Amino acid sequence: MVDELPWWGGLVLPLALGLLVAAAASWDSLLSARASGANAGQALTLPFREAGGLLVQQRRRTLAADTLLWRGGALALVVAGVLASLVTPFGRWAVADLSIGIVWFNAMEVVAWAAVWLVGWGANSAYGLIGGYRFIAQGLAYELPHMFALITAALGAGSLRVADVVAAQDSLWFVAWMPIAFVVYLLSVLAMSYWGPFDQAVGADIAGGATAELSGVDRLVFAAGRWLLLVSGAAFAVPLFLGGGAGPLLPSWLWTLVKTVAVLGLLVWVRRRIPTVRMERYEEVAWLVLIPLTLLQALVVAIVVIAR
Amino acid sequence: MWTQIAFWACAVGAVATGVAVFRVDSMARATFALLASFIFASGTVFLLNLAYLGVLVILMMIMEMVVMVVFMIMYMMNPAGLMPMTMVHNQKGSLAIAGGVFVALAVGISLVRWPTSDAARPADPTRALGEALMGSKMLVMMVIGLCLFATMVATVVLATNRGRYDRYGDRLDAKRPDDPVRGGLNR
């Protein structure tokens, strides 16, 4: 079903992700302009003007910063965001159709744990470090429910290969009979890119947390990595739960695009609507409510798979 | 050809970052040098066509090292490398031990007659591994899992200075636990 692209697929992937990032950032900017009554036309191009501004901005220096780890963290975030999408099929094509695609995706997402902590640590700034530690606490809250949600989809298909997961949804999309796994997956995508209700790591109460001392190109790279994680997570929801490129009339690549944009638009919209959740509160919800729920969901799927 | 290049790149990278762990003077750098060393090592696992194990090493090591760095920095002197520090203690003794172990292992590797197998490679190593672990070794896995879980619970119980009497009162009759930090469920 899914064909691997030749070597140039690896070059096209960052471009495609970049376009989605640009679209999502513009949509986000448009939403905030509508909320504040600003000019909508200017809001659409605001992310690009901000990016240009950051490119020419001089870097802020801090005393005794660990520059290697600081810059390395932001770079790792971008690389992980792109590598995670390596296994995401775009209609009929994927850059790599690994037999363990779901585990690969998960491993690349986990890089964010190290990356955000490094960015918080590297600046030698108290607020930055607190932001980094908050993100690790957040990771401990979202990662286990997230892994169970991924496992549930793999269990339904009986395979860790993303192409098999898509093929298993021929008759019924996984979202229809794994709704809990789907919702938990979307929640953890938000938490992973520390947006919306899960933005405590870069919260205003600690002067921007992990981003407190970032400026110029570094800030741009870090923001790009954050958007890439959100886009990669939204795009992976499509083969995982929404039937991949399945759909009437339109070609499969267009369906994938439509579904990805829909999930991405929803995530960007939702994160603007909900106030920040404090991590010690989400921790308890995640461990006492979400983990049992996802385990139950996995049990239901396992019973259906065995009975079939 | 390219597997040879990849193997040597991974091997040299793993050793170099492993050496870096003891050369750098900051706990954060030492921890992430160790992480880099493990990721290079996982590259050699990929070369054996064991993609699942390779990715698993990356996944687990990142999570493990990030949790570890928190504790390392909490407990170790000089976390940020702002003062001179060395990771190496008892230099002569450790040199002797490390050299001895290296020689023993190197001699062992070249002297042992390694077993060969006529069995064909399984088509799907991930499935073969899963069946090996979950099939005949299931009892072992369950016992290990139970022991690990019991260890974790016991460690937390021993480490916390608040017991149920602190939370629910001397008669354990409080409706809501008295916790310094309230969780999200408003219990």
CSV table of C-alpha atoms in Angstrom, one decimal:
chain,number,residue,atom,x,y,z
A,1,MET,CA,0.0,0.0,0.0
A,2,VAL,CA,2.7,2.5,1.1
A,3,ASP,CA,5.7,3.0,-1.3
A,4,GLU,CA,9.0,4.3,0.0
A,5,LEU,CA,10.2,7.4,-1.8
A,6,PRO,CA,13.6,7.5,-3.4
A,7,TRP,CA,16.4,9.4,-1.6
A,8,TRP,CA,15.0,12.9,-2.5
A,9,GLY,CA,12.0,12.1,-0.3
A,10,GLY,CA,14.2,13.1,2.6
A,11,LEU,CA,14.7,16.5,1.1
A,12,VAL,CA,11.1,17.1,0.3
A,13,LEU,CA,9.9,16.1,3.8
A,14,PRO,CA,11.4,19.2,5.6
A,15,LEU,CA,9.9,21.5,2.9
A,16,ALA,CA,6.4,19.9,3.3
A,17,LEU,CA,6.6,20.2,7.1
A,18,GLY,CA,7.8,23.7,6.8
A,19,LEU,CA,4.8,24.7,4.7
A,20,LEU,CA,2.5,23.1,7.3
A,21,VAL,CA,4.3,24.9,10.1
A,22,ALA,CA,3.9,28.2,8.2
A,23,ALA,CA,0.2,27.6,7.7
A,24,ALA,CA,-0.3,26.6,11.3
A,25,ALA,CA,1.6,29.7,12.6
A,26,SER,CA,-0.5,32.0,10.4
A,27,TRP,CA,-3.7,30.3,11.6
A,28,ASP,CA,-2.6,30.8,15.2
A,29,SER,CA,-1.7,34.4,14.5
A,30,LEU,CA,-5.1,35.0,12.8
A,31,LEU,CA,-7.0,33.6,15.8
A,32,SER,CA,-5.2,35.9,18.2
A,33,ALA,CA,-5.8,38.9,15.9
A,34,ARG,CA,-9.5,38.1,15.8
A,35,ALA,CA,-9.5,37.8,19.6
A,36,SER,CA,-7.9,41.2,20.0
A,37,GLY,CA,-9.6,42.9,17.1
A,38,ALA,CA,-6.4,43.5,15.2
A,39,ASN,CA,-6.0,43.6,11.4
A,40,ALA,CA,-6.5,40.0,10.0
A,41,GLY,CA,-4.5,40.6,6.9
A,42,GLN,CA,-1.4,41.7,8.8
A,43,ALA,CA,-1.8,38.9,11.2
A,44,LEU,CA,-1.5,36.3,8.5
A,45,THR,CA,2.0,37.5,7.6
A,46,LEU,CA,3.0,38.3,11.2
A,47,PRO,CA,4.9,34.9,11.8
A,48,PHE,CA,7.1,35.6,8.7
A,49,ARG,CA,7.9,39.1,9.8
A,50,GLU,CA,8.7,37.9,13.3
A,51,ALA,CA,10.9,35.2,11.9
A,52,GLY,CA,12.7,37.8,9.8
A,53,GLY,CA,13.1,40.0,12.8
A,54,LEU,CA,14.6,37.1,14.8
A,55,LEU,CA,17.0,36.3,12.0
A,56,VAL,CA,18.6,39.8,12.2
A,57,GLN,CA,18.4,40.2,15.9
A,58,GLN,CA,21.6,40.1,17.9
A,59,ARG,CA,22.0,37.1,20.3
A,60,ARG,CA,21.7,37.8,24.0
A,61,ARG,CA,24.6,36.5,26.0
A,62,THR,CA,24.4,35.2,29.5
A,63,LEU,CA,27.2,34.7,32.0
A,64,ALA,CA,28.9,31.3,32.0
A,65,ALA,CA,26.3,29.8,29.6
A,66,ASP,CA,26.9,26.2,28.4
A,67,THR,CA,26.6,27.2,24.7
A,68,LEU,CA,27.2,23.8,23.3
A,69,LEU,CA,24.3,22.2,25.2
A,70,TRP,CA,22.1,25.3,24.8
A,71,ARG,CA,22.3,25.5,21.0
A,72,GLY,CA,22.5,21.7,20.7
A,73,GLY,CA,19.1,21.4,22.5
A,74,ALA,CA,17.3,23.7,20.1
A,75,LEU,CA,18.9,22.0,17.1
A,76,ALA,CA,17.9,18.5,18.5
A,77,LEU,CA,14.3,19.7,18.8
A,78,VAL,CA,14.2,20.6,15.0
A,79,VAL,CA,16.0,17.4,13.9
A,80,ALA,CA,13.7,15.2,16.1
A,81,GLY,CA,10.5,17.0,14.7
A,82,VAL,CA,11.6,16.2,11.1
A,83,LEU,CA,12.9,12.7,11.8
A,84,ALA,CA,9.6,11.8,13.6
A,85,SER,CA,7.7,12.4,10.3
A,86,LEU,CA,10.0,10.1,8.4
A,87,VAL,CA,7.6,7.2,8.9
A,88,THR,CA,4.3,9.2,8.4
A,89,PRO,CA,2.8,8.1,5.0
A,90,PHE,CA,1.6,11.0,2.8
A,91,GLY,CA,-1.1,9.3,0.8
A,92,ARG,CA,0.7,6.4,-0.9
A,93,TRP,CA,4.2,7.6,-0.1
A,94,ALA,CA,6.4,7.6,2.9
A,95,VAL,CA,10.1,8.6,3.2
A,96,ALA,CA,10.8,5.4,5.1
A,97,ASP,CA,8.4,2.5,5.7
A,98,LEU,CA,10.1,1.0,8.8
A,99,SER,CA,8.8,-2.3,10.2
A,100,ILE,CA,8.9,-0.6,13.6
A,101,GLY,CA,7.6,2.8,12.5
A,102,ILE,CA,5.5,3.5,15.6
A,103,VAL,CA,8.4,2.9,17.9
A,104,TRP,CA,10.6,5.1,15.8
A,105,PHE,CA,8.0,7.9,16.0
A,106,ASN,CA,7.9,7.6,19.7
A,107,ALA,CA,11.6,7.5,20.1
A,108,MET,CA,12.0,10.7,18.1
A,109,GLU,CA,9.3,12.5,20.1
A,110,VAL,CA,11.1,11.6,23.4
A,111,VAL,CA,14.1,13.7,22.1
A,112,ALA,CA,12.0,16.7,23.1
A,113,TRP,CA,12.6,15.7,26.8
A,114,ALA,CA,16.3,16.1,26.5
A,115,ALA,CA,16.1,19.1,24.1
A,116,VAL,CA,13.8,21.3,26.2
A,117,TRP,CA,15.8,20.6,29.4
A,118,LEU,CA,19.1,21.4,27.6
A,119,VAL,CA,17.7,24.7,26.4
A,120,GLY,CA,16.5,25.5,29.9
A,121,TRP,CA,19.9,24.4,31.4
A,122,GLY,CA,22.3,25.9,28.8
A,123,ALA,CA,21.5,29.6,29.5
A,124,ASN,CA,22.6,29.4,33.1
A,125,SER,CA,19.4,31.2,34.2
A,126,ALA,CA,17.2,30.2,37.0
A,127,TYR,CA,13.9,30.7,35.2
A,128,GLY,CA,15.1,28.8,32.2
A,129,LEU,CA,16.2,25.9,34.4
A,130,ILE,CA,12.8,25.9,36.2
A,131,GLY,CA,11.1,25.7,32.8
A,132,GLY,CA,13.3,22.8,31.8
A,133,TYR,CA,12.4,20.9,35.0
A,134,ARG,CA,8.7,21.6,34.5
A,135,PHE,CA,8.9,20.1,31.1
A,136,ILE,CA,10.4,16.9,32.5
A,137,ALA,CA,7.6,16.7,35.0
A,138,GLN,CA,5.2,17.2,32.1
A,139,GLY,CA,6.9,14.5,30.2
A,140,LEU,CA,6.5,12.0,33.1
A,141,ALA,CA,2.8,12.9,33.1
A,142,TYR,CA,2.0,12.6,29.4
A,143,GLU,CA,4.4,9.9,28.2
A,144,LEU,CA,2.8,6.8,29.6
A,145,PRO,CA,-0.8,7.5,28.5
A,146,HIS,CA,0.7,8.5,25.1
A,147,MET,CA,2.6,5.2,24.8
A,148,PHE,CA,-0.5,3.2,25.7
A,149,ALA,CA,-2.4,5.2,23.0
A,150,LEU,CA,0.2,4.3,20.4
A,151,ILE,CA,0.3,0.7,21.5
A,152,THR,CA,-3.5,0.5,21.2
A,153,ALA,CA,-3.4,1.4,17.5
A,154,ALA,CA,-0.5,-1.0,16.9
A,155,LEU,CA,-2.5,-3.7,18.7
A,156,GLY,CA,-5.6,-3.1,16.6
A,157,ALA,CA,-3.5,-3.6,13.4
A,158,GLY,CA,-1.3,-6.4,14.9
A,159,SER,CA,1.8,-4.6,13.6
A,160,LEU,CA,4.2,-1.8,14.4
A,161,ARG,CA,4.5,-0.9,10.7
A,162,VAL,CA,2.5,2.3,9.9
A,163,ALA,CA,1.4,1.0,6.5
A,164,ASP,CA,-0.2,-2.0,8.2
A,165,VAL,CA,-2.0,0.3,10.7
A,166,VAL,CA,-3.4,2.2,7.7
A,167,ALA,CA,-4.4,-1.0,5.9
A,168,ALA,CA,-6.2,-2.3,9.0
A,169,GLN,CA,-8.5,0.7,8.9
A,170,ASP,CA,-10.0,-0.3,5.5
A,171,SER,CA,-13.4,-1.0,6.8
A,172,LEU,CA,-13.5,1.1,10.0
A,173,TRP,CA,-11.3,3.9,11.1
A,174,PHE,CA,-9.6,3.3,14.5
A,175,VAL,CA,-11.0,6.6,15.8
A,176,ALA,CA,-14.4,5.0,15.7
A,177,TRP,CA,-13.6,2.1,18.1
A,178,MET,CA,-10.5,3.6,19.9
A,179,PRO,CA,-11.9,7.1,20.8
A,180,ILE,CA,-10.1,7.2,24.2
A,181,ALA,CA,-6.7,6.4,22.6
A,182,PHE,CA,-7.4,9.1,20.0
A,183,VAL,CA,-8.2,11.8,22.6
A,184,VAL,CA,-5.3,10.9,24.8
A,185,TYR,CA,-3.0,10.9,21.7
A,186,LEU,CA,-4.1,14.5,20.8
A,187,LEU,CA,-3.7,15.6,24.5
A,188,SER,CA,-0.2,14.3,24.6
A,189,VAL,CA,0.7,15.9,21.2
A,190,LEU,CA,-0.3,19.2,22.8
A,191,ALA,CA,1.8,18.4,25.9
A,192,MET,CA,4.8,17.3,23.9
A,193,SER,CA,4.9,20.6,22.0
A,194,TYR,CA,4.2,22.4,25.3
A,195,TRP,CA,1.4,24.4,23.9
A,196,GLY,CA,-1.9,25.6,25.1
A,197,PRO,CA,-3.0,24.1,28.4
A,198,PHE,CA,0.4,22.5,28.8
A,199,ASP,CA,2.6,25.6,28.3
A,200,GLN,CA,3.9,25.7,31.9
A,201,ALA,CA,7.4,25.0,30.8
A,202,VAL,CA,7.5,28.3,28.9
A,203,GLY,CA,4.9,30.0,31.1
A,204,ALA,CA,4.7,33.8,31.7
A,205,ASP,CA,4.9,33.2,35.5
A,206,ILE,CA,8.6,32.3,35.0
A,207,ALA,CA,9.4,34.9,32.3
A,208,GLY,CA,9.1,32.4,29.5
A,209,GLY,CA,10.8,29.5,31.3
A,210,ALA,CA,13.0,27.5,28.9
A,211,THR,CA,12.8,30.3,26.4
A,212,ALA,CA,13.6,33.1,28.9
A,213,GLU,CA,17.1,33.8,27.6
A,214,LEU,CA,16.7,32.8,24.0
A,215,SER,CA,17.0,35.4,21.4
A,216,GLY,CA,17.7,35.8,17.7
A,217,VAL,CA,18.4,32.7,15.6
A,218,ASP,CA,18.3,30.5,18.7
A,219,ARG,CA,14.8,31.6,19.6
A,220,LEU,CA,13.7,31.0,16.0
A,221,VAL,CA,15.2,27.5,15.9
A,222,PHE,CA,13.6,26.6,19.2
A,223,ALA,CA,10.2,27.9,18.1
A,224,ALA,CA,10.5,26.1,14.8
A,225,GLY,CA,11.2,22.8,16.6
A,226,ARG,CA,8.2,23.3,18.8
A,227,TRP,CA,5.9,23.9,15.8
A,228,LEU,CA,7.5,20.9,14.0
A,229,LEU,CA,6.6,18.7,16.9
A,230,LEU,CA,3.0,19.9,16.8
A,231,VAL,CA,2.8,19.4,13.1
A,232,SER,CA,4.5,15.9,13.2
A,233,GLY,CA,2.1,14.8,15.9
A,234,ALA,CA,-0.9,16.1,14.1
A,235,ALA,CA,0.2,14.4,10.9
A,236,PHE,CA,0.8,11.1,12.6
A,237,ALA,CA,-2.7,11.1,14.0
A,238,VAL,CA,-4.0,10.6,10.4
A,239,PRO,CA,-2.4,7.2,9.6
A,240,LEU,CA,-2.8,6.1,13.2
A,241,PHE,CA,-6.5,6.8,13.8
A,242,LEU,CA,-8.1,8.6,10.8
A,243,GLY,CA,-7.6,6.0,8.1
A,244,GLY,CA,-4.6,7.5,6.4
A,245,GLY,CA,-5.4,8.5,2.8
A,246,ALA,CA,-8.8,6.7,2.7
A,247,GLY,CA,-11.7,8.7,1.5
A,248,PRO,CA,-14.1,9.1,-1.5
A,249,LEU,CA,-13.4,10.9,-4.8
A,250,LEU,CA,-10.2,12.8,-3.9
A,251,PRO,CA,-6.7,11.1,-4.3
A,252,SER,CA,-5.2,9.7,-1.2
A,253,TRP,CA,-2.5,12.3,-0.8
A,254,LEU,CA,-5.1,15.1,-0.8
A,255,TRP,CA,-7.2,13.3,1.8
A,256,THR,CA,-4.1,12.9,4.0
A,257,LEU,CA,-3.4,16.6,3.6
A,258,VAL,CA,-7.1,17.6,4.4
A,259,LYS,CA,-7.1,15.4,7.5
A,260,THR,CA,-3.7,16.7,8.7
A,261,VAL,CA,-4.8,20.3,8.3
A,262,ALA,CA,-8.1,19.6,10.1
A,263,VAL,CA,-6.3,18.0,13.1
A,264,LEU,CA,-3.7,20.7,13.2
A,265,GLY,CA,-6.3,23.5,12.9
A,266,LEU,CA,-8.2,21.9,15.8
A,267,LEU,CA,-5.1,21.6,18.0
A,268,VAL,CA,-4.1,25.2,17.4
A,269,TRP,CA,-7.7,26.3,18.1
A,270,VAL,CA,-8.1,24.2,21.2
A,271,ARG,CA,-4.9,25.4,22.8
A,272,ARG,CA,-6.1,28.9,22.7
A,273,ARG,CA,-9.4,28.1,24.4
A,274,ILE,CA,-8.1,26.4,27.5
A,275,PRO,CA,-6.1,28.0,30.3
A,276,THR,CA,-2.8,26.6,31.5
A,277,VAL,CA,-3.0,23.4,33.5
A,278,ARG,CA,-0.5,23.2,36.4
A,279,MET,CA,1.7,20.2,36.1
A,280,GLU,CA,1.2,18.8,39.6
A,281,ARG,CA,-2.6,18.8,38.8
A,282,TYR,CA,-2.2,17.2,35.4
A,283,GLU,CA,0.2,14.6,36.8
A,284,GLU,CA,-2.5,13.2,39.1
A,285,VAL,CA,-5.1,13.2,36.3
A,286,ALA,CA,-2.7,11.5,33.9
A,287,TRP,CA,-1.7,8.7,36.3
A,288,LEU,CA,-5.0,8.1,38.1
A,289,VAL,CA,-7.5,8.7,35.2
A,290,LEU,CA,-5.8,8.6,31.8
A,291,ILE,CA,-3.5,5.5,32.4
A,292,PRO,CA,-6.4,3.3,33.6
A,293,LEU,CA,-8.6,4.6,30.8
A,294,THR,CA,-6.0,3.8,28.1
A,295,LEU,CA,-5.3,0.4,29.6
A,296,LEU,CA,-9.1,-0.3,29.5
A,297,GLN,CA,-9.1,0.9,25.9
A,298,ALA,CA,-6.2,-1.4,25.1
A,299,LEU,CA,-8.0,-4.3,26.8
A,300,VAL,CA,-11.1,-3.7,24.7
A,301,VAL,CA,-9.1,-3.6,21.5
A,302,ALA,CA,-7.2,-6.8,22.5
A,303,ILE,CA,-10.4,-8.7,23.2
A,304,VAL,CA,-11.8,-7.6,19.8
A,305,VAL,CA,-8.6,-8.6,18.0
A,306,ILE,CA,-8.6,-12.0,19.7
A,307,ALA,CA,-12.3,-12.6,19.1
A,308,ARG,CA,-12.1,-11.7,15.4
B,1,MET,CA,31.2,-1.3,2.3
B,2,TRP,CA,28.9,1.2,3.9
B,3,THR,CA,28.1,-1.1,6.8
B,4,GLN,CA,31.9,-1.1,7.5
B,5,ILE,CA,32.0,2.7,7.5
B,6,ALA,CA,28.9,2.9,9.6
B,7,PHE,CA,30.2,0.4,12.1
B,8,TRP,CA,33.6,2.2,12.6
B,9,ALA,CA,31.9,5.6,12.8
B,10,CYS,CA,29.6,4.3,15.5
B,11,ALA,CA,32.4,2.4,17.3
B,12,VAL,CA,34.8,5.4,17.3
B,13,GLY,CA,31.9,7.8,18.2
B,14,ALA,CA,30.8,5.6,21.1
B,15,VAL,CA,34.4,5.3,22.5
B,16,ALA,CA,35.1,9.0,22.0
B,17,THR,CA,31.9,10.2,23.7
B,18,GLY,CA,32.5,7.6,26.4
B,19,VAL,CA,36.0,9.1,27.1
B,20,ALA,CA,34.4,12.5,27.1
B,21,VAL,CA,32.2,11.5,30.0
B,22,PHE,CA,35.3,11.5,32.2
B,23,ARG,CA,37.1,14.4,30.6
B,24,VAL,CA,34.3,17.1,30.8
B,25,ASP,CA,34.0,19.0,34.0
B,26,SER,CA,30.2,19.5,34.1
B,27,MET,CA,27.6,16.9,35.2
B,28,ALA,CA,25.2,18.0,32.4
B,29,ARG,CA,27.9,17.5,29.8
B,30,ALA,CA,29.0,14.2,31.3
B,31,THR,CA,25.4,12.9,31.3
B,32,PHE,CA,24.7,13.9,27.7
B,33,ALA,CA,28.1,12.6,26.5
B,34,LEU,CA,27.0,9.3,28.1
B,35,LEU,CA,23.7,9.5,26.2
B,36,ALA,CA,25.5,10.2,22.9
B,37,SER,CA,27.7,7.1,23.6
B,38,PHE,CA,24.6,4.9,24.1
B,39,ILE,CA,23.1,6.3,20.9
B,40,PHE,CA,26.3,5.5,18.9
B,41,ALA,CA,26.1,2.0,20.4
B,42,SER,CA,22.5,1.6,19.3
B,43,GLY,CA,23.8,2.4,15.7
B,44,THR,CA,25.7,-0.9,15.8
B,45,VAL,CA,22.5,-2.7,16.9
B,46,PHE,CA,20.8,-1.3,13.8
B,47,LEU,CA,23.7,-2.8,11.7
B,48,LEU,CA,22.6,-6.2,13.0
B,49,ASN,CA,19.2,-5.6,11.4
B,50,LEU,CA,17.6,-5.4,14.9
B,51,ALA,CA,15.8,-2.2,14.3
B,52,TYR,CA,13.4,-2.7,17.2
B,53,LEU,CA,16.1,-3.1,19.8
B,54,GLY,CA,18.1,-0.2,18.3
B,55,VAL,CA,15.2,2.2,18.5
B,56,LEU,CA,14.3,0.9,22.0
B,57,VAL,CA,17.9,1.7,23.2
B,58,ILE,CA,17.5,5.3,21.9
B,59,LEU,CA,14.0,5.7,23.4
B,60,MET,CA,14.9,4.3,26.8
B,61,MET,CA,18.3,5.9,27.1
B,62,ILE,CA,17.0,9.4,26.4
B,63,MET,CA,14.2,9.1,29.0
B,64,GLU,CA,16.6,7.5,31.5
B,65,MET,CA,19.4,10.0,31.0
B,66,VAL,CA,17.1,13.0,31.3
B,67,VAL,CA,15.7,11.7,34.6
B,68,MET,CA,19.2,10.8,35.7
B,69,VAL,CA,20.6,14.3,34.9
B,70,VAL,CA,18.0,15.8,37.3
B,71,PHE,CA,19.4,13.6,40.1
B,72,MET,CA,23.0,14.0,39.1
B,73,ILE,CA,22.7,17.7,39.3
B,74,MET,CA,20.9,17.6,42.6
B,75,TYR,CA,23.5,15.4,44.3
B,76,MET,CA,26.8,16.0,42.6
B,77,MET,CA,29.3,18.7,43.4
B,78,ASN,CA,29.9,21.3,40.7
B,79,PRO,CA,27.0,20.5,38.3
B,80,ALA,CA,27.7,23.3,35.9
B,81,GLY,CA,31.4,23.1,35.4
B,82,LEU,CA,32.0,26.5,37.0
B,83,MET,CA,34.9,25.1,39.2
B,84,PRO,CA,37.6,22.6,38.4
B,85,MET,CA,36.4,19.1,38.9
B,86,THR,CA,37.3,15.6,37.8
B,87,MET,CA,35.1,12.6,37.4
B,88,VAL,CA,38.1,10.3,38.0
B,89,HIS,CA,39.1,9.3,41.5
B,90,ASN,CA,41.8,6.9,42.6
B,91,GLN,CA,43.5,7.3,39.3
B,92,LYS,CA,46.2,4.6,39.6
B,93,GLY,CA,43.9,2.0,41.0
B,94,SER,CA,41.2,2.6,38.4
B,95,LEU,CA,43.7,2.6,35.6
B,96,ALA,CA,45.0,-0.8,36.7
B,97,ILE,CA,41.4,-2.2,37.1
B,98,ALA,CA,40.3,-0.8,33.7
B,99,GLY,CA,43.5,-2.1,31.9
B,100,GLY,CA,43.1,-5.5,33.5
B,101,VAL,CA,39.4,-5.8,32.5
B,102,PHE,CA,40.2,-4.6,29.0
B,103,VAL,CA,43.0,-7.2,28.5
B,104,ALA,CA,40.9,-10.0,30.0
B,105,LEU,CA,37.9,-9.2,27.7
B,106,ALA,CA,40.1,-8.7,24.6
B,107,VAL,CA,41.9,-12.0,25.2
B,108,GLY,CA,38.6,-13.7,26.0
B,109,ILE,CA,37.0,-12.5,22.8
B,110,SER,CA,39.8,-13.8,20.6
B,111,LEU,CA,40.2,-17.1,22.5
B,112,VAL,CA,36.6,-18.2,22.9
B,113,ARG,CA,35.2,-20.4,20.1
B,114,TRP,CA,32.0,-18.6,19.3
B,115,PRO,CA,29.0,-20.8,18.6
B,116,THR,CA,27.7,-20.7,15.1
B,117,SER,CA,24.1,-21.5,14.1
B,118,ASP,CA,22.7,-23.1,11.0
B,119,ALA,CA,19.2,-21.8,11.7
B,120,ALA,CA,18.0,-19.2,9.2
B,121,ARG,CA,17.5,-15.6,10.3
B,122,PRO,CA,13.9,-15.1,11.4
B,123,ALA,CA,12.0,-13.0,8.8
B,124,ASP,CA,10.8,-10.6,11.5
B,125,PRO,CA,13.3,-10.3,14.4
B,126,THR,CA,10.9,-8.1,16.4
B,127,ARG,CA,8.3,-10.9,16.3
B,128,ALA,CA,10.9,-13.5,17.1
B,129,LEU,CA,12.1,-11.5,20.1
B,130,GLY,CA,8.5,-11.0,21.3
B,131,GLU,CA,7.7,-14.7,21.0
B,132,ALA,CA,10.9,-15.6,22.9
B,133,LEU,CA,10.1,-13.2,25.7
B,134,MET,CA,6.4,-13.7,25.9
B,135,GLY,CA,6.3,-17.4,25.1
B,136,SER,CA,8.4,-19.8,27.1
B,137,LYS,CA,10.0,-17.1,29.3
B,138,MET,CA,6.7,-15.5,30.3
B,139,LEU,CA,7.0,-16.7,33.9
B,140,VAL,CA,10.5,-15.2,34.2
B,141,MET,CA,9.3,-11.9,32.7
B,142,MET,CA,6.3,-11.8,35.1
B,143,VAL,CA,8.5,-12.5,38.2
B,144,ILE,CA,11.0,-9.8,37.1
B,145,GLY,CA,8.2,-7.3,36.4
B,146,LEU,CA,6.7,-8.0,39.8
B,147,CYS,CA,10.1,-7.6,41.6
B,148,LEU,CA,10.8,-4.3,39.8
B,149,PHE,CA,7.4,-2.9,40.7
B,150,ALA,CA,7.7,-4.0,44.3
B,151,THR,CA,11.2,-2.4,44.4
B,152,MET,CA,9.8,0.9,43.1
B,153,VAL,CA,6.9,0.9,45.6
B,154,ALA,CA,9.2,0.0,48.5
B,155,THR,CA,11.8,2.7,47.5
B,156,VAL,CA,9.1,5.4,47.4
B,157,VAL,CA,7.6,4.2,50.7
B,158,LEU,CA,11.1,4.4,52.3
B,159,ALA,CA,12.0,7.7,50.7
B,160,THR,CA,8.9,9.7,51.6
B,161,ASN,CA,8.7,11.3,55.0
B,162,ARG,CA,4.9,11.5,54.9
B,163,GLY,CA,2.8,8.4,55.7
B,164,ARG,CA,-0.9,7.8,55.8
B,165,TYR,CA,-1.2,9.3,59.3
B,166,ASP,CA,0.1,12.6,58.0
B,167,ARG,CA,-2.3,12.5,55.2
B,168,TYR,CA,-5.5,11.2,56.8
B,169,GLY,CA,-5.0,12.1,60.5
B,170,ASP,CA,-4.1,10.1,63.5
B,171,ARG,CA,-7.4,8.1,63.3
B,172,LEU,CA,-7.2,7.8,59.5
B,173,ASP,CA,-10.6,9.3,59.5
B,174,ALA,CA,-10.1,12.5,57.5
B,175,LYS,CA,-12.3,12.7,54.4
B,176,ARG,CA,-9.7,14.4,52.3
B,177,PRO,CA,-5.9,13.8,52.5
B,178,ASP,CA,-3.9,16.8,53.9
B,179,ASP,CA,-1.3,17.1,51.1
B,180,PRO,CA,1.1,20.0,50.8
B,181,VAL,CA,0.5,20.0,47.0
B,182,ARG,CA,-3.0,19.3,45.8
B,183,GLY,CA,-3.4,17.1,42.8
B,184,GLY,CA,-5.8,17.7,39.9
B,185,LEU,CA,-8.6,15.5,41.1
B,186,ASN,CA,-9.5,17.6,44.2
B,187,ARG,CA,-9.5,14.5,46.4
